[in-house]
mmCIF file of C-alpha atoms (C1' of nucleotides) in Angstrom:
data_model
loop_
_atom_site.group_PDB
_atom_site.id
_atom_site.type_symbol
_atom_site.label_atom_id
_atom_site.label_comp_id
_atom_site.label_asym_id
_atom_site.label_seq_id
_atom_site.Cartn_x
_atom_site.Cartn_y
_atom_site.Cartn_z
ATOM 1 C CA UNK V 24 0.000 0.000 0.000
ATOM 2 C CA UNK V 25 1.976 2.857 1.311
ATOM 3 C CA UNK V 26 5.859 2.321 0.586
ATOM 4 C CA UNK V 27 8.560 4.422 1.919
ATOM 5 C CA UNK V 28 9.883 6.934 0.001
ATOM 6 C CA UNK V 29 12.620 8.476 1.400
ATOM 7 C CA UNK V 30 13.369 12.498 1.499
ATOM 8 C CA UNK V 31 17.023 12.406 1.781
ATOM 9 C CA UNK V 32 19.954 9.673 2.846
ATOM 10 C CA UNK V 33 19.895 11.132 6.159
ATOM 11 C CA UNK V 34 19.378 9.005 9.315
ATOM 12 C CA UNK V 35 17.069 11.372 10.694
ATOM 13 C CA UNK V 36 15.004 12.072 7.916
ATOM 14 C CA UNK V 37 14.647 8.590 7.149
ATOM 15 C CA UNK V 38 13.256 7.940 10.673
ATOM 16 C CA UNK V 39 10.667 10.319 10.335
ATOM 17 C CA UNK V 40 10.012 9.009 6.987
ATOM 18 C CA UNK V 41 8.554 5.843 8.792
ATOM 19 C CA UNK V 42 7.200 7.127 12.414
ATOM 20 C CA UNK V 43 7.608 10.671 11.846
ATOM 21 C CA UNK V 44 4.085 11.724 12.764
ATOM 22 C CA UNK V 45 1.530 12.627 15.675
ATOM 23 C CA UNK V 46 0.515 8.871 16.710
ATOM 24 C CA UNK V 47 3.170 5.833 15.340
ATOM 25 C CA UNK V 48 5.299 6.320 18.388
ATOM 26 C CA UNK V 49 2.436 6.360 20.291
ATOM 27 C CA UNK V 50 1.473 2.994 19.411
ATOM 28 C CA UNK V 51 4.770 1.920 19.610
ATOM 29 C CA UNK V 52 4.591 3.100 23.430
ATOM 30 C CA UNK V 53 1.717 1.295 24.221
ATOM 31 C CA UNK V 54 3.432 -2.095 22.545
ATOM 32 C CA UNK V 55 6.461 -1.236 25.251
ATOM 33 C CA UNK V 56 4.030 -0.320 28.147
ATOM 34 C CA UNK V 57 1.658 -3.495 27.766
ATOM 35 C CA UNK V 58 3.911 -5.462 25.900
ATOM 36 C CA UNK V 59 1.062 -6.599 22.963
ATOM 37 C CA UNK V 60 -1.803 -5.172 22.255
ATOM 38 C CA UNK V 61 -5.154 -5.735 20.048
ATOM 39 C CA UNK V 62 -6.429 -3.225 17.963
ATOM 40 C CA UNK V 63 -9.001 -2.136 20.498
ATOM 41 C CA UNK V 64 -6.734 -1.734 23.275
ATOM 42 C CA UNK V 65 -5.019 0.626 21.187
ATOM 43 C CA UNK V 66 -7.956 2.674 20.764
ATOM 44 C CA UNK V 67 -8.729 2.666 24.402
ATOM 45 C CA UNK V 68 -5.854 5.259 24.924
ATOM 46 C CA UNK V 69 -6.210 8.294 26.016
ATOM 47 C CA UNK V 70 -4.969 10.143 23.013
ATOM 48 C CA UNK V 71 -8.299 8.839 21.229
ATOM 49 C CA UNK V 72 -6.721 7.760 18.066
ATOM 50 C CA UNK V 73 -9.166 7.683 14.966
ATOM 51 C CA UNK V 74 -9.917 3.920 13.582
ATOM 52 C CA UNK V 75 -8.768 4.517 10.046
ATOM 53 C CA UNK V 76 -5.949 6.627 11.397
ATOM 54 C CA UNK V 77 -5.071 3.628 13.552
ATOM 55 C CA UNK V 78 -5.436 0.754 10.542
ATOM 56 C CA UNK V 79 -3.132 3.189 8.426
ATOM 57 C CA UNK V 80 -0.537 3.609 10.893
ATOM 58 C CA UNK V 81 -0.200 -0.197 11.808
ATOM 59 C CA UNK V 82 0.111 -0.985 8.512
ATOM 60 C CA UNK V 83 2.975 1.526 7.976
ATOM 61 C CA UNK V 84 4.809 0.166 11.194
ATOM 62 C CA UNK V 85 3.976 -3.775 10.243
ATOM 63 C CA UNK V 86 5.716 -2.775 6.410
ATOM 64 C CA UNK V 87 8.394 -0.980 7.838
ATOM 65 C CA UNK V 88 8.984 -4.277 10.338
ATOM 66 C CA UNK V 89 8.647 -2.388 13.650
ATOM 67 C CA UNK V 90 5.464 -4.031 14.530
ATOM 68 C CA UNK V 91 3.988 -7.841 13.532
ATOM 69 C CA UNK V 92 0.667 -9.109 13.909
ATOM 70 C CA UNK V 93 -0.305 -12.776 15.747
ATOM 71 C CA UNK V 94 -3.003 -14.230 15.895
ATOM 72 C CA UNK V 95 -4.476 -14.106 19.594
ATOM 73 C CA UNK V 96 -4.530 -17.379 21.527
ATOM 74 C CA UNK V 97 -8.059 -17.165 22.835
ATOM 75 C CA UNK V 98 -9.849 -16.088 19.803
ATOM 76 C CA UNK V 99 -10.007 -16.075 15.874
ATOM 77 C CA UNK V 100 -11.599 -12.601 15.915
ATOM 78 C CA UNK V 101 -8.795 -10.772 17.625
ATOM 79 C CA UNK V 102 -5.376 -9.850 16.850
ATOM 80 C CA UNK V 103 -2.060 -9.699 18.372
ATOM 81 C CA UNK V 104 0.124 -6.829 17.631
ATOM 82 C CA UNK V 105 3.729 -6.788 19.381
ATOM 83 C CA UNK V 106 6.714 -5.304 18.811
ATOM 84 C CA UNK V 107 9.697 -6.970 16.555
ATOM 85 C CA UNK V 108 13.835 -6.673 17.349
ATOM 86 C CA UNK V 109 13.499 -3.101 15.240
ATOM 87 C CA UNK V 110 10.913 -1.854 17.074
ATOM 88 C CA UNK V 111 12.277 -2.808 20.964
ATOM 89 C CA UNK V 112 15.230 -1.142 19.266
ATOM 90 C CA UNK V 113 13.084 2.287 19.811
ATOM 91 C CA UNK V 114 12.828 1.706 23.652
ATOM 92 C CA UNK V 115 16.583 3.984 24.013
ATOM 93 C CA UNK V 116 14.832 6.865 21.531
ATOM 94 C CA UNK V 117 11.372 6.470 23.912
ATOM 95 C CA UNK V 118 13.432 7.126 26.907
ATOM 96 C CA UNK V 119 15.004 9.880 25.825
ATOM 97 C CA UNK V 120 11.613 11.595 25.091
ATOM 98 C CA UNK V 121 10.205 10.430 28.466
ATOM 99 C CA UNK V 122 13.511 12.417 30.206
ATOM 100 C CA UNK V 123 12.923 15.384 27.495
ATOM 101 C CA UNK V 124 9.367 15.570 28.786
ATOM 102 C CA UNK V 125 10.284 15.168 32.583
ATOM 103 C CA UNK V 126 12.616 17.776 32.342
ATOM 104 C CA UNK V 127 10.218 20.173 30.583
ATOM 105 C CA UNK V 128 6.129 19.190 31.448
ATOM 106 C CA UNK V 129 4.347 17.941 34.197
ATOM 107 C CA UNK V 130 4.111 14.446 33.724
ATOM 108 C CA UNK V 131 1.784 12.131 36.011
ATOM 109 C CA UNK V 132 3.263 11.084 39.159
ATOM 110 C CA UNK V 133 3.074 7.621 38.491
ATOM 111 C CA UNK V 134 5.401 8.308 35.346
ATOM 112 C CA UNK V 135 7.489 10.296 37.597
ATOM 113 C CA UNK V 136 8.207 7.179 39.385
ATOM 114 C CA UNK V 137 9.246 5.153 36.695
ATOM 115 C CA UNK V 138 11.637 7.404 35.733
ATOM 116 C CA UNK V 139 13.404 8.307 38.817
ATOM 117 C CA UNK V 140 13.997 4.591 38.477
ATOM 118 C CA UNK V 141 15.538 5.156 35.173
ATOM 119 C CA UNK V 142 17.791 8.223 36.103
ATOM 120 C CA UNK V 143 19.386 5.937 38.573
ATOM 121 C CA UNK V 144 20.578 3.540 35.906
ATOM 122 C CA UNK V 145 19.578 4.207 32.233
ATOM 123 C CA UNK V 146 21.747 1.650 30.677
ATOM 124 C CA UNK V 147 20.262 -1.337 33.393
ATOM 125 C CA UNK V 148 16.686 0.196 32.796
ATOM 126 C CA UNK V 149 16.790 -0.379 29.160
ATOM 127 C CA UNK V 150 18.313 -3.832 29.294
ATOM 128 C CA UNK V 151 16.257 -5.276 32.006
ATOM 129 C CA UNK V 152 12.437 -3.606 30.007
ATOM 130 C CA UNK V 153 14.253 -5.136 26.601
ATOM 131 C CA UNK V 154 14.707 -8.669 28.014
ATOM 132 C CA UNK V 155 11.836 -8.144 29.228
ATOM 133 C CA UNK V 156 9.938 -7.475 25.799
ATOM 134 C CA UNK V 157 12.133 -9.748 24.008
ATOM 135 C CA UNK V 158 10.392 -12.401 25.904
ATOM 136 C CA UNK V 159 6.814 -11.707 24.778
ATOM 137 C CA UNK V 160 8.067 -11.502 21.018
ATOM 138 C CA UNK V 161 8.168 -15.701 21.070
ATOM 139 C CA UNK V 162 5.218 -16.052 22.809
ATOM 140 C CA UNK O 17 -1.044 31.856 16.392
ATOM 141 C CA UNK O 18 -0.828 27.806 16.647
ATOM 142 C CA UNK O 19 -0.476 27.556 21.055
ATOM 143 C CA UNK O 20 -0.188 23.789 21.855
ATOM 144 C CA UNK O 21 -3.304 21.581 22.491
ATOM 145 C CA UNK O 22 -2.434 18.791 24.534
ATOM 146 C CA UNK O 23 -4.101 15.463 23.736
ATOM 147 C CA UNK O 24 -3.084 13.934 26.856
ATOM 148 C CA UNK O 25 -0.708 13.966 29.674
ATOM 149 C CA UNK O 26 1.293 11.398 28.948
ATOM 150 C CA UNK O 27 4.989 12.572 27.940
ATOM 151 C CA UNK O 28 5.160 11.187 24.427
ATOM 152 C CA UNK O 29 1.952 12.670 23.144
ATOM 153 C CA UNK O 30 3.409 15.665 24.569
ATOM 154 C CA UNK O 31 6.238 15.936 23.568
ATOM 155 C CA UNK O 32 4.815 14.501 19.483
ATOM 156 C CA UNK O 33 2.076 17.738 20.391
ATOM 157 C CA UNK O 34 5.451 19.717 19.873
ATOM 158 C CA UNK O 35 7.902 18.113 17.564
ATOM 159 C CA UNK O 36 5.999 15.295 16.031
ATOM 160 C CA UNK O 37 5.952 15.662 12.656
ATOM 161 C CA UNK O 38 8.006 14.940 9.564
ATOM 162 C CA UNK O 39 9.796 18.404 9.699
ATOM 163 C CA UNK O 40 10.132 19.920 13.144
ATOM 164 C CA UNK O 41 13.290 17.585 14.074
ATOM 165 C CA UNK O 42 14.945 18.339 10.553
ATOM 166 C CA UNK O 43 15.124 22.046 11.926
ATOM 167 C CA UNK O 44 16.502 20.823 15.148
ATOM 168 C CA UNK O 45 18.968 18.403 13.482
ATOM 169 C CA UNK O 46 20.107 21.676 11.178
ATOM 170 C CA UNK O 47 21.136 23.551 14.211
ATOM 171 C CA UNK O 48 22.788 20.743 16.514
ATOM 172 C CA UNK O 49 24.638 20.380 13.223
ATOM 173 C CA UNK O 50 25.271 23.960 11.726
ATOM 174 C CA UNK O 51 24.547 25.896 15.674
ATOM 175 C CA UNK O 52 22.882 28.364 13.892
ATOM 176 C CA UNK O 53 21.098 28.681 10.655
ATOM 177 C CA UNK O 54 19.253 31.245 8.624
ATOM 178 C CA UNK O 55 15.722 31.300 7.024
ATOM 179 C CA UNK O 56 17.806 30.086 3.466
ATOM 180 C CA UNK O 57 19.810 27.726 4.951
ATOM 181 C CA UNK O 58 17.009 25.831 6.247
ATOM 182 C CA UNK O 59 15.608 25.787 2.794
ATOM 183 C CA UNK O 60 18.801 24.438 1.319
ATOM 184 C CA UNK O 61 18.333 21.325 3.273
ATOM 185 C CA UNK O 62 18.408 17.669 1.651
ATOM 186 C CA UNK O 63 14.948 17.590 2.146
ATOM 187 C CA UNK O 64 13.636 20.945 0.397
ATOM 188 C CA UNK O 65 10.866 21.958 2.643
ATOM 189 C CA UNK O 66 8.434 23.983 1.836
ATOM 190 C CA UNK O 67 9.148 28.252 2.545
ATOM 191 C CA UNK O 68 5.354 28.089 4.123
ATOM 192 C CA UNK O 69 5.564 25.138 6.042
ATOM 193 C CA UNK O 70 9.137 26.316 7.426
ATOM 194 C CA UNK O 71 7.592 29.715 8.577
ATOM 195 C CA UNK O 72 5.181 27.262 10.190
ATOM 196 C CA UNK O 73 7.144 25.108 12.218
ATOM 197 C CA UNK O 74 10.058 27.890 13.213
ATOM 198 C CA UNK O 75 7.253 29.694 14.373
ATOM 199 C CA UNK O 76 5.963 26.576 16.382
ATOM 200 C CA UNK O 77 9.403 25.641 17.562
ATOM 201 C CA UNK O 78 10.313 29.375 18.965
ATOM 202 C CA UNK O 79 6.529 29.628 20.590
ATOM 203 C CA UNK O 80 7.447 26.324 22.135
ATOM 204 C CA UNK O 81 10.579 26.994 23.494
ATOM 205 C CA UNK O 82 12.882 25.287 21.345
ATOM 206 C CA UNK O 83 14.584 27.771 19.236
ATOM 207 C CA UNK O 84 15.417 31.373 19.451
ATOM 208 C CA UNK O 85 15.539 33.926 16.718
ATOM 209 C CA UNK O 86 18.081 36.388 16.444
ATOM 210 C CA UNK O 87 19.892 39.163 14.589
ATOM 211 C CA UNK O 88 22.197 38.489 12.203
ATOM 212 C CA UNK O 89 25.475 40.249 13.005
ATOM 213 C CA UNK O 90 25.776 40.598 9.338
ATOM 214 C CA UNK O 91 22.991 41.891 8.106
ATOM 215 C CA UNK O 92 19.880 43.032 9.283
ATOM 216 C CA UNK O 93 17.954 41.357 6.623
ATOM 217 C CA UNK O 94 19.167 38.095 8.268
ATOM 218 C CA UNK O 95 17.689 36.093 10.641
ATOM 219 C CA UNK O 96 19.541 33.750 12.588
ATOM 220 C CA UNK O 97 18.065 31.026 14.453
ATOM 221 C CA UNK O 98 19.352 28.967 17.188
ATOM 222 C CA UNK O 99 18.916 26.111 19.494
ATOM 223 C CA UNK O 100 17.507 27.237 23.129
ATOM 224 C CA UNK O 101 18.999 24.747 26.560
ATOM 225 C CA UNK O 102 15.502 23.242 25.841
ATOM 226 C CA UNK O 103 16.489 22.253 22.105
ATOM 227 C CA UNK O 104 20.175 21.237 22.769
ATOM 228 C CA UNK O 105 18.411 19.018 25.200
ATOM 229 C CA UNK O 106 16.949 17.432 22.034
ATOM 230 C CA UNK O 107 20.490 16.202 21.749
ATOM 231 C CA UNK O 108 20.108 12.462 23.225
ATOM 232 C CA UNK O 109 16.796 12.037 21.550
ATOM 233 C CA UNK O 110 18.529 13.387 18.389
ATOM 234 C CA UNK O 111 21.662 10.924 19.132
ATOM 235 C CA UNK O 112 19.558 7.610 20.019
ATOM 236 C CA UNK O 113 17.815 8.397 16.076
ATOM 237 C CA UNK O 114 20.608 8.153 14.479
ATOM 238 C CA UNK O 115 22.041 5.219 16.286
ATOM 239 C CA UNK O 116 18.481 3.227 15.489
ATOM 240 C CA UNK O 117 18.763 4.581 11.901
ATOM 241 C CA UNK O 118 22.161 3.186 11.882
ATOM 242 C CA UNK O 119 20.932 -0.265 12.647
ATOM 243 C CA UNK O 120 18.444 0.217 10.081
ATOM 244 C CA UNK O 121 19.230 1.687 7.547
ATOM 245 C CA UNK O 122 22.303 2.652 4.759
ATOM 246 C CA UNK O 123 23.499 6.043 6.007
ATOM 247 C CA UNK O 124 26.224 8.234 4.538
ATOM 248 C CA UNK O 125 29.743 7.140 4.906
ATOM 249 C CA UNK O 126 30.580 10.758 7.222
ATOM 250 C CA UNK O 127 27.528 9.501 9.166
ATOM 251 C CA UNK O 128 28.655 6.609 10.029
ATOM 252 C CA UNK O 129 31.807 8.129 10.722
ATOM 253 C CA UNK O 130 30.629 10.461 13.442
ATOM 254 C CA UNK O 131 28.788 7.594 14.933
ATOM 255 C CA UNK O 132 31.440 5.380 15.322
ATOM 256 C CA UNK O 133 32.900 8.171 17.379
ATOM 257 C CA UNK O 134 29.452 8.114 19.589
ATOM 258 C CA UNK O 135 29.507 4.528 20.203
ATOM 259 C CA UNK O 136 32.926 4.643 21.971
ATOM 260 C CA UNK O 137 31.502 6.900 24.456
ATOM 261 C CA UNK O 138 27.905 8.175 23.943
ATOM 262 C CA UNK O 139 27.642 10.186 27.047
ATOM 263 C CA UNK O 140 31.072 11.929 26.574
ATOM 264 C CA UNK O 141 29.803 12.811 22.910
ATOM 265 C CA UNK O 142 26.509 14.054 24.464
ATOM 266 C CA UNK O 143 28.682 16.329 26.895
ATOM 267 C CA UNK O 144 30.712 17.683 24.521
ATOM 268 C CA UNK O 145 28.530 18.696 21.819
ATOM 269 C CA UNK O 146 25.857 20.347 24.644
ATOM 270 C CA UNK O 147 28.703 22.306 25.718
ATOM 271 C CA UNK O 148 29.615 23.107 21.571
ATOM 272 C CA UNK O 149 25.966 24.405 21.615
ATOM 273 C CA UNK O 150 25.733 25.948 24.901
ATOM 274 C CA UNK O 151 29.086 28.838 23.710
ATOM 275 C CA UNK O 152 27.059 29.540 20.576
ATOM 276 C CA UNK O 153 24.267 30.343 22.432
ATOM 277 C CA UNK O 154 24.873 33.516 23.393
ATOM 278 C CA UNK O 155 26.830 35.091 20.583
ATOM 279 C "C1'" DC Q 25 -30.361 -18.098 15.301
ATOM 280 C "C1'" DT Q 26 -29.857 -13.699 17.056
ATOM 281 C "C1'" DT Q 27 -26.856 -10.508 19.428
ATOM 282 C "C1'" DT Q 28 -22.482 -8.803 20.666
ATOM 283 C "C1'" DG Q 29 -17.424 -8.131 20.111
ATOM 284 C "C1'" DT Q 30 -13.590 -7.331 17.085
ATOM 285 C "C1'" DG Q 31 -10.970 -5.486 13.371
ATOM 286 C "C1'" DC Q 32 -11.223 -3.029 10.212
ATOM 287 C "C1'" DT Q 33 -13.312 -0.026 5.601
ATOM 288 C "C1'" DT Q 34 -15.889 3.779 3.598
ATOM 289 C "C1'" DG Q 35 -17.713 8.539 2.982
ATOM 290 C "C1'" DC Q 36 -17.229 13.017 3.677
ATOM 291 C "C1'" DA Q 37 -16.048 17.529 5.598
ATOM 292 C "C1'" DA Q 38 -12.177 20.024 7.521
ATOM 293 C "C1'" DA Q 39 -7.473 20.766 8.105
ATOM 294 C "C1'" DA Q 40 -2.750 20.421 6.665
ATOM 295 C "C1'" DC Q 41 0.490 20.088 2.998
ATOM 296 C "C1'" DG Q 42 3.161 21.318 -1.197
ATOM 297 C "C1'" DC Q 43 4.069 24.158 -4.882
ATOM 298 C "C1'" DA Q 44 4.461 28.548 -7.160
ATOM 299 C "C1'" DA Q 45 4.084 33.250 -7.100
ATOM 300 C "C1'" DG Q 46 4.296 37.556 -4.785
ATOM 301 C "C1'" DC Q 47 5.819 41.136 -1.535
ATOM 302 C "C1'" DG Q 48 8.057 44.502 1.651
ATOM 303 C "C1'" DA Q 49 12.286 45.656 3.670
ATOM 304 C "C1'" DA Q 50 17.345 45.518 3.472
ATOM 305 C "C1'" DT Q 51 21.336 45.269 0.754
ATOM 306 C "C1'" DT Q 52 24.149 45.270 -3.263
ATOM 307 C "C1'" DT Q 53 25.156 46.750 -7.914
ATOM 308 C "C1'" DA Q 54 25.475 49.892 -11.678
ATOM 309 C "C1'" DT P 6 20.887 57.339 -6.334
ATOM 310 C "C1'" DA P 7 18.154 54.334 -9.065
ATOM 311 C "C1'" DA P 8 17.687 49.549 -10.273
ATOM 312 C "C1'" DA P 9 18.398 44.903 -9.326
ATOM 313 C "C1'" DT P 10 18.979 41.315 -6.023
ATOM 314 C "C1'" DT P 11 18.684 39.047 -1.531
ATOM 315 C "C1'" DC P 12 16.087 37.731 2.373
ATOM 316 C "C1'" DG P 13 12.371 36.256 5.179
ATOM 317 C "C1'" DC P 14 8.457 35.414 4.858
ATOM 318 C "C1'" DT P 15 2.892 35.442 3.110
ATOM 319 C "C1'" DT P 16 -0.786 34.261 -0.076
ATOM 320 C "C1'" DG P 17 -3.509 31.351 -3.345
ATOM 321 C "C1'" DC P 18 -4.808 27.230 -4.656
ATOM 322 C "C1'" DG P 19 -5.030 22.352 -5.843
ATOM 323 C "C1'" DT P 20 -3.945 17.914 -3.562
ATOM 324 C "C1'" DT P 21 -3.349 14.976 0.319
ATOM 325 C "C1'" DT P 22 -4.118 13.702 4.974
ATOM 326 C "C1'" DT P 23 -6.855 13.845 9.001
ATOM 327 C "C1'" DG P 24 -10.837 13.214 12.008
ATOM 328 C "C1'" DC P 25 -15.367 11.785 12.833
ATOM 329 C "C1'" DA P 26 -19.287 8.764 12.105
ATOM 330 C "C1'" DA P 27 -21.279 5.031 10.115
ATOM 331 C "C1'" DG P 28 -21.099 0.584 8.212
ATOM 332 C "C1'" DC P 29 -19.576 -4.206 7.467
ATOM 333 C "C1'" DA P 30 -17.685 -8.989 7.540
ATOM 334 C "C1'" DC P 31 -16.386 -12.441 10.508
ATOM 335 C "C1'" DA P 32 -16.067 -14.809 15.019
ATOM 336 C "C1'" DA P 33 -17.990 -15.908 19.290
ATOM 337 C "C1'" DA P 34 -21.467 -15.920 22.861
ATOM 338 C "C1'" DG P 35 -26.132 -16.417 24.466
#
DNA sequence: CTTTGTGCTTGCAAAACGCAAGCGAATTTA
DNA sequence: TAAATTCGCTTGCGTTTTGCAAGCACAAAG
């Protein structure tokens, strides 16, 4: 459907090209917070992400290989989505935004937390929560 | 003109409110790069943005706190824009991009290059270009 | 066999984008 | 000093993307 085309050769640009826009990351976040999601749990969040907007986006992410779909063990109706190698590769770039945003809004104190717990020891943080979804990409 | 509308509290979605779209971090990358741009420079980018949509997002960036305009010492039909403490705070965000792009993707040989140099020691990197940025700040 | 849940698709109005042209002020050139 | 050029935008306008609501096929539950 939609293929890449890319602006320029450069790393950033190219980045954008693929989740360079108002919700991809976001759905990449919720993969990291909850590990998998269905397609209804994504639209659950609070951002209230429109349904074709949401179909469009997955699609980009599952082409560019940052997201896969499964099928879900309890039922043929649902679907699986969870995060591949490339896209628990984004968990280093989704920190840095977290501190970005700690540093500069108010965040919820229950975000707060997490990330004192992540000032303490960034590099530990992200390897333990990557094990950690590295796991759930077998299952 | 265009204040910020947040669609939720959570720290991504903020910070996306912001920067998140295919341009806004181009801008950013141009002045962690250059330290300070003009109006033309911009436009002379790889990516050839749009003079209307660049109005738009240094306008965006500066009411956001990212970027700062100037006087040109030059001229005083220049403009020169630079990166506030909150943009060269970008910097990690900007760095973990281009180390997932490098994964990823084919990037220029002087890319690569510069990365190498980040790998060996991504916080010193970090340091030393924040402090780079910091001395042009106030000229 | 009907109703509900799930993952989308479709239609349509509104907003954003992308391109080209234009424009006022500053600066350079003739 | 008048004309041409540079610079940082703005404006118009056609195209694309977004956002909202409704609909729809399939699976599962009652």
């Amino acid at each position: 459907m939609e293929n890449l085309k890319k602006r320029s050769e450069c790393p950033i640009s190219s980045s954008l090209d693929i989740w360079g826009d108002k919700w991809s990351l976001l759905i990449v976040r919720d993969l990291m917070f909850a590990k998998q999601c269905t397609y209804g749990d994504f639209l659950k969040s609070d951002e209230k992400i429109a349904t074709n907007i949401l179909a469009s986006r997955l699609l980009m992410l599952e082409e560019n290989g940052v997201i896969t779909k499964q099928d879900h063990p309890d039922s043929k109706a649902k679907v699986l989505y969870k995060l591949t190698q490339k896209g628990i590769d984004l968990l280093p770039l989704m920190i840095e935004i977290n501190l970005w945003a700690d540093k500069y809004f108010c965040l919820p104190t229950e975000r707060r937390e997490i990330l004192e717990e992540v000032k303490k020891d960034k590099e530990a943080f992200i390897r333990a929560k990557a094990v950690e979804l590295l796991e759930q990409m077998g299952n």
